[in-house]
Amino acid sequence: MSTQVRVVVVGHGMVGARFVDDLHQRDPDARFRTVVLGAEEYEPYNRVLLSEVVAGKLDVAAIALPRAAQRGVAEILPGTTAVTVDRCAGVVHDQAGERHPYDVLVLATGARARVPDLFGRRPGDDLPAGVHALRTLDDAREIVAATANARRAVVVGGGVLGLEVACGLAHRGLAVTVVHGGAHLMDRQLDGPAATVALARLTALGIGVRVGTRTEEAVVGGGRMTGVRLEGGEMLPADLLVLTAGTVPEVALAQRAGLDVARGIVVGPDLASPSDARVFAIGDCAEPPEGGSGLIAQGWDQARRLATLLTEPSAARDAVPLPTVGTDVVKVKGVGLDVVAMGECGSRSGSLGRRVRLSDPEGGRHIEVVVADGRVVGATCVGAGPVAADLVAAYTRGTPVPADPAQLLLRPVAGTAVPAVSPTMMPDRAVVCRCNGVTKGDIVGCWRHGARSVEDVAAATRATTGCGGCQDAVCGIVDWLRRADPDQTAPSPDTVHALTG
C-alpha cells in the first residue's frame, strides 16, 4: 500500500481547483497524491463572469483563474469524465476505461443548467440549433457566435443570470424579451416595488419582459428555433433562445455509486457522505446541513475546510462554515442595469430589524435598508449608484449605523464608504474581496512583497477571482500603491502580509 494518501477529485472547476490548491498548500511534506478528473478541456475559469463574456465586456482569456503553484503538484486530467465509482474497491473509472484508485474521493461535480421541457426531447438529446443554456465556457462561446446572425432573442428566466444575459444581448444589438414565471423579476432578491423599478430600467434599455407566465413550447422549423409560445398562446418570434432557468446539482455519479442524494449529494458538517466516510462532496453538487447557497463563497469555504480536515484533523474541529453575513451580496453585472441586494431582502426577508425605504420610480431608484442591533443586516438597491457601494461596505464590515438609519438612503456615512479612488480612507482591516476574505492590508502586504499589477495581486491573494465585484476597488488600490510607492514607507501596525491561501 502506498505511503501517500491517494486523493481523487472529480471536477476541476472553481471549487475543485481551489480544493487542490488548498490541500497541497497545507501539505509541504507531500503526504497526499492527487489526481483530478476534469470533464472540460480547459484550465479552471471564473464561471460567475460568463455573462460578461456574452455581453462582450470580457474576453475568454480574462476569466481564467490564476494558476496556483500548488496545482502543479497534482495530476490534472482535462477532458476526463468519471463514469462509475466502485466504493468497495476504492476506484473511479473514467470514460476511457482507466482506473483511478483512491483513499479519499472528493466530488466537486458542480451543477448543470436546468433545461425546461420545451421540445419533447429525451434525456441526452441535443438542443435544437439556436437554443443554448449558459453554464460552461463552450456555452458562452456558442451564444456569442449565434449573435452574429440572430436578430431576436428570448431569455427564459428573470433571475440574476437571466437579466445579465438579456442586458448583454441587448448591448450586442439584439431585440430581447425576458420570460419569467415568477410574480416579478429577481423574486429571490427583490420585492414588488424594487422589481417595478428594475423593470422600468429594462424597458428603457429596449428589453421586453413577460412575468407571471411560462414558456409552453419552443417552436422549431427545419431544425432551428423560430419562436417561443407562452402560456395563454402569445407567440414571441426568436432565432436565439437562452435558458437561464436555474441549475440542478450534478449528482448522477453519486447516485450510481449508491451515496445518499436528496437535491444534492448529502454530506454532514465534516462534508463527508453518511454512506461512506471516505467520500466527500463540496460546491454546488453538495447538500450540507446548512443548505446550499449557490454562491461561490460557500464552495470555496468548503474547499478550505475539507483541506484543513484532511491535513490537520485536530484543527478541523474549529473549521466551521463561514457565516453568511457579508458573503451573500448579489450584484447584477448587466450592461445598463444597476441592482444590488444583500442579507434580508426579497424572499429572504423576514421580520428581523427596522426597515427604511426610499422608492422613487420616476427617478429610477429604489433603496431599502434593514437595520438590527445597530448594523445593516440587509439592503436592496436599484439604480442607487454610490449609495449601494456604501451599503455594501456597511453590510460586509458590520459598520455601526447612524441613530437615524434614513441617513443611509441618501448620503455616504462617514467611515463606511470606501471609494477605490481614495484608498487612504480605508483601514487595513477592511475587506475588499468578500469571496476570498482579502483585506486592503493583504493587498498592501502583497505589493510590498513584489506584486506590481492587479494580475499579480490576484495570483497571490485570489482577489477579483470570485464574483468580480471587487475589481474596481482592487484596481484603485493598486493604482494608489503605484503612485504612493509604499515600499518606501514603514507598514502600519495592522497591515497583514499577503495571503498564501
PDB file of C-alpha atoms in Angstrom, residues 193-473:
ATOM      1  CA  PRO A 193     -41.687  47.757  -5.662  1.00  0.00           C
ATOM      2  CA  ALA A 194     -37.975  47.136  -6.257  1.00  0.00           C
ATOM      3  CA  ALA A 195     -38.725  44.831  -9.181  1.00  0.00           C
ATOM      4  CA  THR A 196     -41.002  47.512 -10.700  1.00  0.00           C
ATOM      5  CA  VAL A 197     -38.088  49.951 -10.831  1.00  0.00           C
ATOM      6  CA  ALA A 198     -35.814  47.279 -12.325  1.00  0.00           C
ATOM      7  CA  LEU A 199     -38.497  46.527 -14.935  1.00  0.00           C
ATOM      8  CA  ALA A 200     -38.666  50.205 -15.888  1.00  0.00           C
ATOM      9  CA  ARG A 201     -34.916  50.270 -16.413  1.00  0.00           C
ATOM     10  CA  LEU A 202     -35.035  47.175 -18.632  1.00  0.00           C
ATOM     11  CA  THR A 203     -37.832  48.735 -20.660  1.00  0.00           C
ATOM     12  CA  ALA A 204     -35.693  51.850 -21.124  1.00  0.00           C
ATOM     13  CA  LEU A 205     -32.945  49.583 -22.487  1.00  0.00           C
ATOM     14  CA  GLY A 206     -35.397  48.239 -25.060  1.00  0.00           C
ATOM     15  CA  ILE A 207     -35.796  44.845 -23.367  1.00  0.00           C
ATOM     16  CA  GLY A 208     -39.278  43.339 -23.303  1.00  0.00           C
ATOM     17  CA  VAL A 209     -40.411  41.472 -20.187  1.00  0.00           C
ATOM     18  CA  ARG A 210     -43.165  38.912 -19.566  1.00  0.00           C
ATOM     19  CA  VAL A 211     -43.623  37.959 -15.901  1.00  0.00           C
ATOM     20  CA  GLY A 212     -46.056  35.578 -14.259  1.00  0.00           C
ATOM     21  CA  THR A 213     -46.081  33.371 -17.329  1.00  0.00           C
ATOM     22  CA  ARG A 214     -44.116  30.414 -18.574  1.00  0.00           C
ATOM     23  CA  THR A 215     -42.798  29.195 -21.867  1.00  0.00           C
ATOM     24  CA  GLU A 216     -45.064  26.449 -23.123  1.00  0.00           C
ATOM     25  CA  GLU A 217     -43.277  25.452 -26.312  1.00  0.00           C
ATOM     26  CA  ALA A 218     -40.214  26.311 -28.329  1.00  0.00           C
ATOM     27  CA  VAL A 219     -41.219  26.303 -31.976  1.00  0.00           C
ATOM     28  CA  VAL A 220     -38.631  24.703 -34.220  1.00  0.00           C
ATOM     29  CA  GLY A 221     -38.682  24.694 -38.000  1.00  0.00           C
ATOM     30  CA  GLY A 222     -36.085  22.990 -40.150  1.00  0.00           C
ATOM     31  CA  GLY A 223     -34.132  22.079 -37.033  1.00  0.00           C
ATOM     32  CA  ARG A 224     -33.835  25.709 -35.907  1.00  0.00           C
ATOM     33  CA  MET A 225     -35.597  27.962 -33.436  1.00  0.00           C
ATOM     34  CA  THR A 226     -38.283  30.194 -34.908  1.00  0.00           C
ATOM     35  CA  GLY A 227     -40.139  31.323 -31.798  1.00  0.00           C
ATOM     36  CA  VAL A 228     -41.442  30.684 -28.313  1.00  0.00           C
ATOM     37  CA  ARG A 229     -45.093  30.130 -27.439  1.00  0.00           C
ATOM     38  CA  LEU A 230     -46.132  31.265 -23.955  1.00  0.00           C
ATOM     39  CA  GLU A 231     -48.910  30.013 -21.734  1.00  0.00           C
ATOM     40  CA  GLY A 232     -52.045  31.718 -22.963  1.00  0.00           C
ATOM     41  CA  GLY A 233     -50.962  31.488 -26.583  1.00  0.00           C
ATOM     42  CA  GLU A 234     -48.742  34.540 -27.133  1.00  0.00           C
ATOM     43  CA  MET A 235     -46.054  33.837 -29.724  1.00  0.00           C
ATOM     44  CA  LEU A 236     -42.642  35.502 -29.463  1.00  0.00           C
ATOM     45  CA  PRO A 237     -40.619  35.283 -32.680  1.00  0.00           C
ATOM     46  CA  ALA A 238     -36.997  34.400 -31.913  1.00  0.00           C
ATOM     47  CA  ASP A 239     -33.965  32.933 -33.603  1.00  0.00           C
ATOM     48  CA  LEU A 240     -31.987  32.691 -30.344  1.00  0.00           C
ATOM     49  CA  LEU A 241     -33.243  31.199 -27.074  1.00  0.00           C
ATOM     50  CA  VAL A 242     -31.075  31.331 -23.945  1.00  0.00           C
ATOM     51  CA  LEU A 243     -32.100  29.223 -20.952  1.00  0.00           C
ATOM     52  CA  THR A 244     -31.219  30.720 -17.555  1.00  0.00           C
ATOM     53  CA  ALA A 245     -33.893  28.963 -15.518  1.00  0.00           C
ATOM     54  CA  GLY A 246     -31.659  27.844 -12.656  1.00  0.00           C
ATOM     55  CA  THR A 247     -29.368  24.889 -12.078  1.00  0.00           C
ATOM     56  CA  VAL A 248     -29.594  21.292 -10.912  1.00  0.00           C
ATOM     57  CA  PRO A 249     -26.827  19.736  -8.759  1.00  0.00           C
ATOM     58  CA  GLU A 250     -24.827  17.186 -10.729  1.00  0.00           C
ATOM     59  CA  VAL A 251     -25.461  14.027  -8.684  1.00  0.00           C
ATOM     60  CA  ALA A 252     -25.636  11.231 -11.281  1.00  0.00           C
ATOM     61  CA  LEU A 253     -22.205   9.820 -10.399  1.00  0.00           C
ATOM     62  CA  ALA A 254     -23.066   9.826  -6.699  1.00  0.00           C
ATOM     63  CA  GLN A 255     -26.407   8.130  -7.357  1.00  0.00           C
ATOM     64  CA  ARG A 256     -24.760   5.373  -9.379  1.00  0.00           C
ATOM     65  CA  ALA A 257     -22.302   4.886  -6.507  1.00  0.00           C
ATOM     66  CA  GLY A 258     -25.156   4.392  -4.025  1.00  0.00           C
ATOM     67  CA  LEU A 259     -24.460   7.558  -1.999  1.00  0.00           C
ATOM     68  CA  ASP A 260     -27.176   9.477  -0.140  1.00  0.00           C
ATOM     69  CA  VAL A 261     -28.675  12.031  -2.521  1.00  0.00           C
ATOM     70  CA  ALA A 262     -31.520  14.496  -1.983  1.00  0.00           C
ATOM     71  CA  ARG A 263     -31.461  17.569  -4.215  1.00  0.00           C
ATOM     72  CA  GLY A 264     -27.663  17.450  -3.891  1.00  0.00           C
ATOM     73  CA  ILE A 265     -25.174  14.937  -2.506  1.00  0.00           C
ATOM     74  CA  VAL A 266     -25.962  14.731   1.202  1.00  0.00           C
ATOM     75  CA  VAL A 267     -22.976  15.468   3.459  1.00  0.00           C
ATOM     76  CA  GLY A 268     -22.523  16.089   7.158  1.00  0.00           C
ATOM     77  CA  PRO A 269     -20.814  19.005   8.923  1.00  0.00           C
ATOM     78  CA  ASP A 270     -17.465  17.399   8.011  1.00  0.00           C
ATOM     79  CA  LEU A 271     -18.527  17.350   4.310  1.00  0.00           C
ATOM     80  CA  ALA A 272     -18.360  13.526   4.286  1.00  0.00           C
ATOM     81  CA  SER A 273     -21.146  11.351   2.908  1.00  0.00           C
ATOM     82  CA  PRO A 274     -23.142   9.490   5.615  1.00  0.00           C
ATOM     83  CA  SER A 275     -22.927   6.495   3.255  1.00  0.00           C
ATOM     84  CA  ASP A 276     -19.127   6.422   3.082  1.00  0.00           C
ATOM     85  CA  ALA A 277     -16.643   8.261   5.316  1.00  0.00           C
ATOM     86  CA  ARG A 278     -14.048   8.203   2.522  1.00  0.00           C
ATOM     87  CA  VAL A 279     -16.237  10.198   0.125  1.00  0.00           C
ATOM     88  CA  PHE A 280     -16.729  13.970   0.381  1.00  0.00           C
ATOM     89  CA  ALA A 281     -18.727  16.486  -1.662  1.00  0.00           C
ATOM     90  CA  ILE A 282     -18.137  20.227  -1.983  1.00  0.00           C
ATOM     91  CA  GLY A 283     -19.568  23.086  -4.022  1.00  0.00           C
ATOM     92  CA  ASP A 284     -22.827  23.215  -5.949  1.00  0.00           C
ATOM     93  CA  CYS A 285     -23.211  19.419  -6.016  1.00  0.00           C
ATOM     94  CA  ALA A 286     -23.211  19.176  -2.191  1.00  0.00           C
ATOM     95  CA  GLU A 287     -26.117  19.437   0.230  1.00  0.00           C
ATOM     96  CA  PRO A 288     -24.636  20.284   3.660  1.00  0.00           C
ATOM     97  CA  PRO A 289     -26.728  20.615   6.852  1.00  0.00           C
ATOM     98  CA  GLU A 290     -26.916  24.404   6.475  1.00  0.00           C
ATOM     99  CA  GLY A 291     -28.148  24.079   2.881  1.00  0.00           C
ATOM    100  CA  GLY A 292     -26.538  25.236  -0.333  1.00  0.00           C
ATOM    101  CA  SER A 293     -26.440  28.945  -1.129  1.00  0.00           C
ATOM    102  CA  GLY A 294     -25.367  28.640  -4.758  1.00  0.00           C
ATOM    103  CA  LEU A 295     -22.720  31.309  -4.093  1.00  0.00           C
ATOM    104  CA  ILE A 296     -19.060  30.696  -4.817  1.00  0.00           C
ATOM    105  CA  ALA A 297     -18.031  31.901  -1.352  1.00  0.00           C
ATOM    106  CA  GLN A 298     -19.682  28.834   0.191  1.00  0.00           C
ATOM    107  CA  GLY A 299     -17.926  26.430  -2.184  1.00  0.00           C
ATOM    108  CA  TRP A 300     -14.543  27.992  -1.536  1.00  0.00           C
ATOM    109  CA  ASP A 301     -15.158  27.874   2.212  1.00  0.00           C
ATOM    110  CA  GLN A 302     -15.969  24.166   1.906  1.00  0.00           C
ATOM    111  CA  ALA A 303     -12.741  23.612  -0.057  1.00  0.00           C
ATOM    112  CA  ARG A 304     -10.787  25.307   2.729  1.00  0.00           C
ATOM    113  CA  ARG A 305     -12.489  23.326   5.472  1.00  0.00           C
ATOM    114  CA  LEU A 306     -12.015  19.986   3.740  1.00  0.00           C
ATOM    115  CA  ALA A 307      -8.339  20.679   3.053  1.00  0.00           C
ATOM    116  CA  THR A 308      -7.935  21.538   6.729  1.00  0.00           C
ATOM    117  CA  LEU A 309      -9.775  18.399   7.825  1.00  0.00           C
ATOM    118  CA  LEU A 310      -7.548  16.140   5.736  1.00  0.00           C
ATOM    119  CA  THR A 311      -4.226  17.767   6.610  1.00  0.00           C
ATOM    120  CA  GLU A 312      -4.869  18.879  10.186  1.00  0.00           C
ATOM    121  CA  PRO A 313      -7.656  16.740  11.680  1.00  0.00           C
ATOM    122  CA  SER A 314      -7.265  18.282  15.138  1.00  0.00           C
ATOM    123  CA  ALA A 315      -7.522  21.833  13.778  1.00  0.00           C
ATOM    124  CA  ALA A 316     -10.513  20.871  11.639  1.00  0.00           C
ATOM    125  CA  ARG A 317     -12.779  20.925  14.672  1.00  0.00           C
ATOM    126  CA  ASP A 318     -12.536  24.718  14.531  1.00  0.00           C
ATOM    127  CA  ALA A 319     -13.041  24.901  10.759  1.00  0.00           C
ATOM    128  CA  VAL A 320     -16.729  25.758  10.919  1.00  0.00           C
ATOM    129  CA  PRO A 321     -18.719  27.148   7.981  1.00  0.00           C
ATOM    130  CA  LEU A 322     -18.241  30.849   7.398  1.00  0.00           C
ATOM    131  CA  PRO A 323     -21.239  32.965   8.441  1.00  0.00           C
ATOM    132  CA  THR A 324     -23.384  34.030   5.519  1.00  0.00           C
ATOM    133  CA  VAL A 325     -23.499  37.692   6.623  1.00  0.00           C
ATOM    134  CA  GLY A 326     -21.226  39.676   4.336  1.00  0.00           C
ATOM    135  CA  THR A 327     -20.749  36.852   1.816  1.00  0.00           C
ATOM    136  CA  ASP A 328     -24.214  36.858   0.239  1.00  0.00           C
ATOM    137  CA  VAL A 329     -24.109  40.149  -1.649  1.00  0.00           C
ATOM    138  CA  VAL A 330     -25.711  39.751  -5.087  1.00  0.00           C
ATOM    139  CA  LYS A 331     -24.858  42.270  -7.789  1.00  0.00           C
ATOM    140  CA  VAL A 332     -26.288  42.206 -11.289  1.00  0.00           C
ATOM    141  CA  LYS A 333     -23.443  42.616 -13.778  1.00  0.00           C
ATOM    142  CA  GLY A 334     -25.761  43.819 -16.528  1.00  0.00           C
ATOM    143  CA  VAL A 335     -24.887  46.485 -19.071  1.00  0.00           C
ATOM    144  CA  GLY A 336     -27.088  49.432 -18.099  1.00  0.00           C
ATOM    145  CA  LEU A 337     -28.770  47.779 -15.093  1.00  0.00           C
ATOM    146  CA  ASP A 338     -27.732  48.590 -11.515  1.00  0.00           C
ATOM    147  CA  VAL A 339     -29.151  46.153  -8.928  1.00  0.00           C
ATOM    148  CA  VAL A 340     -27.513  45.129  -5.640  1.00  0.00           C
ATOM    149  CA  ALA A 341     -29.132  43.035  -2.886  1.00  0.00           C
ATOM    150  CA  MET A 342     -27.793  41.546   0.330  1.00  0.00           C
ATOM    151  CA  GLY A 343     -28.910  39.813   3.526  1.00  0.00           C
ATOM    152  CA  GLU A 344     -32.545  40.433   4.431  1.00  0.00           C
ATOM    153  CA  CYS A 345     -34.101  41.091   1.034  1.00  0.00           C
ATOM    154  CA  GLY A 346     -36.728  39.712  -1.345  1.00  0.00           C
ATOM    155  CA  SER A 347     -37.874  36.196  -0.463  1.00  0.00           C
ATOM    156  CA  ARG A 348     -35.111  36.042   2.152  1.00  0.00           C
ATOM    157  CA  SER A 349     -36.688  38.925   4.021  1.00  0.00           C
ATOM    158  CA  GLY A 350     -38.191  38.155   7.431  1.00  0.00           C
ATOM    159  CA  SER A 351     -39.290  40.148  10.446  1.00  0.00           C
ATOM    160  CA  LEU A 352     -35.740  40.940  11.531  1.00  0.00           C
ATOM    161  CA  GLY A 353     -34.884  44.593  12.074  1.00  0.00           C
ATOM    162  CA  ARG A 354     -36.149  48.041  11.280  1.00  0.00           C
ATOM    163  CA  ARG A 355     -36.790  48.935   7.658  1.00  0.00           C
ATOM    164  CA  VAL A 356     -36.409  52.286   5.948  1.00  0.00           C
ATOM    165  CA  ARG A 357     -37.187  52.755   2.288  1.00  0.00           C
ATOM    166  CA  LEU A 358     -36.812  55.293  -0.497  1.00  0.00           C
ATOM    167  CA  SER A 359     -38.941  54.421  -3.509  1.00  0.00           C
ATOM    168  CA  ASP A 360     -38.543  56.802  -6.433  1.00  0.00           C
ATOM    169  CA  PRO A 361     -39.791  55.079  -9.600  1.00  0.00           C
ATOM    170  CA  GLU A 362     -39.730  58.281 -11.652  1.00  0.00           C
ATOM    171  CA  GLY A 363     -36.092  58.781 -10.682  1.00  0.00           C
ATOM    172  CA  GLY A 364     -35.310  55.151 -11.488  1.00  0.00           C
ATOM    173  CA  ARG A 365     -34.220  54.229  -7.986  1.00  0.00           C
ATOM    174  CA  HIS A 366     -35.410  52.144  -5.071  1.00  0.00           C
ATOM    175  CA  ILE A 367     -33.466  51.655  -1.845  1.00  0.00           C
ATOM    176  CA  GLU A 368     -34.445  49.671   1.238  1.00  0.00           C
ATOM    177  CA  VAL A 369     -32.200  49.157   4.255  1.00  0.00           C
ATOM    178  CA  VAL A 370     -32.818  46.719   7.114  1.00  0.00           C
ATOM    179  CA  VAL A 371     -31.103  47.552  10.401  1.00  0.00           C
ATOM    180  CA  ALA A 372     -30.846  45.434  13.556  1.00  0.00           C
ATOM    181  CA  ASP A 373     -28.673  45.885  16.646  1.00  0.00           C
ATOM    182  CA  GLY A 374     -27.070  48.973  15.144  1.00  0.00           C
ATOM    183  CA  ARG A 375     -25.879  47.202  11.982  1.00  0.00           C
ATOM    184  CA  VAL A 376     -27.068  46.837   8.398  1.00  0.00           C
ATOM    185  CA  VAL A 377     -28.428  43.292   8.060  1.00  0.00           C
ATOM    186  CA  GLY A 378     -29.967  43.665   4.629  1.00  0.00           C
ATOM    187  CA  ALA A 379     -30.428  46.061   1.746  1.00  0.00           C
ATOM    188  CA  THR A 380     -31.990  46.302  -1.698  1.00  0.00           C
ATOM    189  CA  CYS A 381     -30.646  48.853  -4.161  1.00  0.00           C
ATOM    190  CA  VAL A 382     -31.920  49.517  -7.672  1.00  0.00           C
ATOM    191  CA  GLY A 383     -30.366  52.463  -9.500  1.00  0.00           C
ATOM    192  CA  ALA A 384     -28.697  53.527  -6.265  1.00  0.00           C
ATOM    193  CA  GLY A 385     -25.181  54.174  -7.572  1.00  0.00           C
ATOM    194  CA  PRO A 386     -22.675  55.209  -4.880  1.00  0.00           C
ATOM    195  CA  VAL A 387     -25.243  54.667  -2.102  1.00  0.00           C
ATOM    196  CA  ALA A 388     -25.280  50.955  -2.986  1.00  0.00           C
ATOM    197  CA  ALA A 389     -21.488  50.821  -2.620  1.00  0.00           C
ATOM    198  CA  ASP A 390     -21.775  52.493   0.789  1.00  0.00           C
ATOM    199  CA  LEU A 391     -24.374  49.958   1.908  1.00  0.00           C
ATOM    200  CA  VAL A 392     -22.289  47.008   0.716  1.00  0.00           C
ATOM    201  CA  ALA A 393     -19.370  48.381   2.734  1.00  0.00           C
ATOM    202  CA  ALA A 394     -21.535  48.874   5.830  1.00  0.00           C
ATOM    203  CA  TYR A 395     -23.058  45.396   5.489  1.00  0.00           C
ATOM    204  CA  THR A 396     -19.864  43.446   4.868  1.00  0.00           C
ATOM    205  CA  ARG A 397     -17.836  45.254   7.546  1.00  0.00           C
ATOM    206  CA  GLY A 398     -20.539  45.475  10.211  1.00  0.00           C
ATOM    207  CA  THR A 399     -20.085  49.247  10.497  1.00  0.00           C
ATOM    208  CA  PRO A 400     -22.320  50.941  13.106  1.00  0.00           C
ATOM    209  CA  VAL A 401     -25.188  52.852  11.519  1.00  0.00           C
ATOM    210  CA  PRO A 402     -26.465  56.329  12.423  1.00  0.00           C
ATOM    211  CA  ALA A 403     -29.158  56.748  15.053  1.00  0.00           C
ATOM    212  CA  ASP A 404     -31.491  57.637  12.202  1.00  0.00           C
ATOM    213  CA  PRO A 405     -30.915  54.925   9.553  1.00  0.00           C
ATOM    214  CA  ALA A 406     -32.746  57.041   6.962  1.00  0.00           C
ATOM    215  CA  GLN A 407     -29.424  58.842   6.529  1.00  0.00           C
ATOM    216  CA  LEU A 408     -28.151  55.689   4.829  1.00  0.00           C
ATOM    217  CA  LEU A 409     -30.518  56.202   1.915  1.00  0.00           C
ATOM    218  CA  LEU A 410     -29.233  59.466   0.519  1.00  0.00           C
ATOM    219  CA  ARG A 411     -25.680  60.252   1.525  1.00  0.00           C
ATOM    220  CA  PRO A 412     -22.462  58.468   2.403  1.00  0.00           C
ATOM    221  CA  VAL A 413     -21.949  57.647   6.051  1.00  0.00           C
ATOM    222  CA  ALA A 414     -18.596  58.578   7.499  1.00  0.00           C
ATOM    223  CA  GLY A 415     -16.446  55.519   7.959  1.00  0.00           C
ATOM    224  CA  THR A 416     -18.433  53.242   5.656  1.00  0.00           C
ATOM    225  CA  ALA A 417     -17.891  54.423   2.106  1.00  0.00           C
ATOM    226  CA  VAL A 418     -14.500  53.488   0.746  1.00  0.00           C
ATOM    227  CA  PRO A 419     -14.185  54.624  -2.854  1.00  0.00           C
ATOM    228  CA  ALA A 420     -11.497  52.856  -4.802  1.00  0.00           C
ATOM    229  CA  VAL A 421     -10.101  56.284  -5.730  1.00  0.00           C
ATOM    230  CA  SER A 422      -9.492  57.108  -2.039  1.00  0.00           C
ATOM    231  CA  PRO A 423      -7.860  54.021  -0.502  1.00  0.00           C
ATOM    232  CA  THR A 424      -6.132  56.230   2.071  1.00  0.00           C
ATOM    233  CA  MET A 425      -9.501  56.416   3.836  1.00  0.00           C
ATOM    234  CA  MET A 426      -9.765  52.621   4.045  1.00  0.00           C
ATOM    235  CA  PRO A 427      -8.411  50.846   7.153  1.00  0.00           C
ATOM    236  CA  ASP A 428      -6.055  47.953   6.505  1.00  0.00           C
ATOM    237  CA  ARG A 429      -8.527  45.506   8.064  1.00  0.00           C
ATOM    238  CA  ALA A 430     -11.313  46.473   5.635  1.00  0.00           C
ATOM    239  CA  VAL A 431     -12.385  43.520   3.467  1.00  0.00           C
ATOM    240  CA  VAL A 432     -12.049  44.338  -0.234  1.00  0.00           C
ATOM    241  CA  CYS A 433     -12.788  40.908  -1.767  1.00  0.00           C
ATOM    242  CA  ARG A 434     -15.699  39.276   0.056  1.00  0.00           C
ATOM    243  CA  CYS A 435     -15.498  35.960  -1.806  1.00  0.00           C
ATOM    244  CA  ASN A 436     -11.916  35.364  -0.656  1.00  0.00           C
ATOM    245  CA  GLY A 437     -11.763  37.435   2.535  1.00  0.00           C
ATOM    246  CA  VAL A 438      -8.963  39.654   1.172  1.00  0.00           C
ATOM    247  CA  THR A 439      -8.355  42.905   3.053  1.00  0.00           C
ATOM    248  CA  LYS A 440      -6.726  46.130   1.990  1.00  0.00           C
ATOM    249  CA  GLY A 441      -3.851  45.165   4.282  1.00  0.00           C
ATOM    250  CA  ASP A 442      -3.405  41.896   2.389  1.00  0.00           C
ATOM    251  CA  ILE A 443      -3.120  43.813  -0.900  1.00  0.00           C
ATOM    252  CA  VAL A 444      -0.641  46.308   0.572  1.00  0.00           C
ATOM    253  CA  GLY A 445       1.408  43.443   2.004  1.00  0.00           C
ATOM    254  CA  CYS A 446       1.315  41.695  -1.365  1.00  0.00           C
ATOM    255  CA  TRP A 447       2.581  44.878  -3.056  1.00  0.00           C
ATOM    256  CA  ARG A 448       5.441  45.147  -0.579  1.00  0.00           C
ATOM    257  CA  HIS A 449       6.404  41.582  -1.389  1.00  0.00           C
ATOM    258  CA  GLY A 450       6.774  42.279  -5.102  1.00  0.00           C
ATOM    259  CA  ALA A 451       3.321  42.333  -6.722  1.00  0.00           C
ATOM    260  CA  ARG A 452       3.066  45.151  -9.265  1.00  0.00           C
ATOM    261  CA  SER A 453      -0.226  44.589 -11.076  1.00  0.00           C
ATOM    262  CA  VAL A 454      -3.810  43.505 -10.478  1.00  0.00           C
ATOM    263  CA  GLU A 455      -2.878  40.159 -12.029  1.00  0.00           C
ATOM    264  CA  ASP A 456      -0.022  39.745  -9.534  1.00  0.00           C
ATOM    265  CA  VAL A 457      -2.360  40.596  -6.656  1.00  0.00           C
ATOM    266  CA  ALA A 458      -4.958  38.118  -7.935  1.00  0.00           C
ATOM    267  CA  ALA A 459      -2.367  35.355  -8.202  1.00  0.00           C
ATOM    268  CA  ALA A 460      -1.129  35.958  -4.642  1.00  0.00           C
ATOM    269  CA  THR A 461      -4.394  36.711  -2.836  1.00  0.00           C
ATOM    270  CA  ARG A 462      -7.180  35.457  -5.175  1.00  0.00           C
ATOM    271  CA  ALA A 463      -8.853  38.874  -5.019  1.00  0.00           C
ATOM    272  CA  THR A 464     -11.066  39.543  -8.112  1.00  0.00           C
ATOM    273  CA  THR A 465     -11.353  35.813  -8.926  1.00  0.00           C
ATOM    274  CA  GLY A 466     -14.821  35.349  -7.415  1.00  0.00           C
ATOM    275  CA  CYS A 467     -17.912  37.355  -8.310  1.00  0.00           C
ATOM    276  CA  GLY A 468     -15.813  40.168  -9.794  1.00  0.00           C
ATOM    277  CA  GLY A 469     -17.498  42.825  -7.672  1.00  0.00           C
ATOM    278  CA  CYS A 470     -14.214  43.955  -6.144  1.00  0.00           C
ATOM    279  CA  GLN A 471     -12.420  44.548  -9.450  1.00  0.00           C
ATOM    280  CA  ASP A 472     -12.717  48.353  -9.344  1.00  0.00           C
ATOM    281  CA  ALA A 473     -11.668  48.550  -5.700  1.00  0.00           C
TER     282      ALA A 473
END
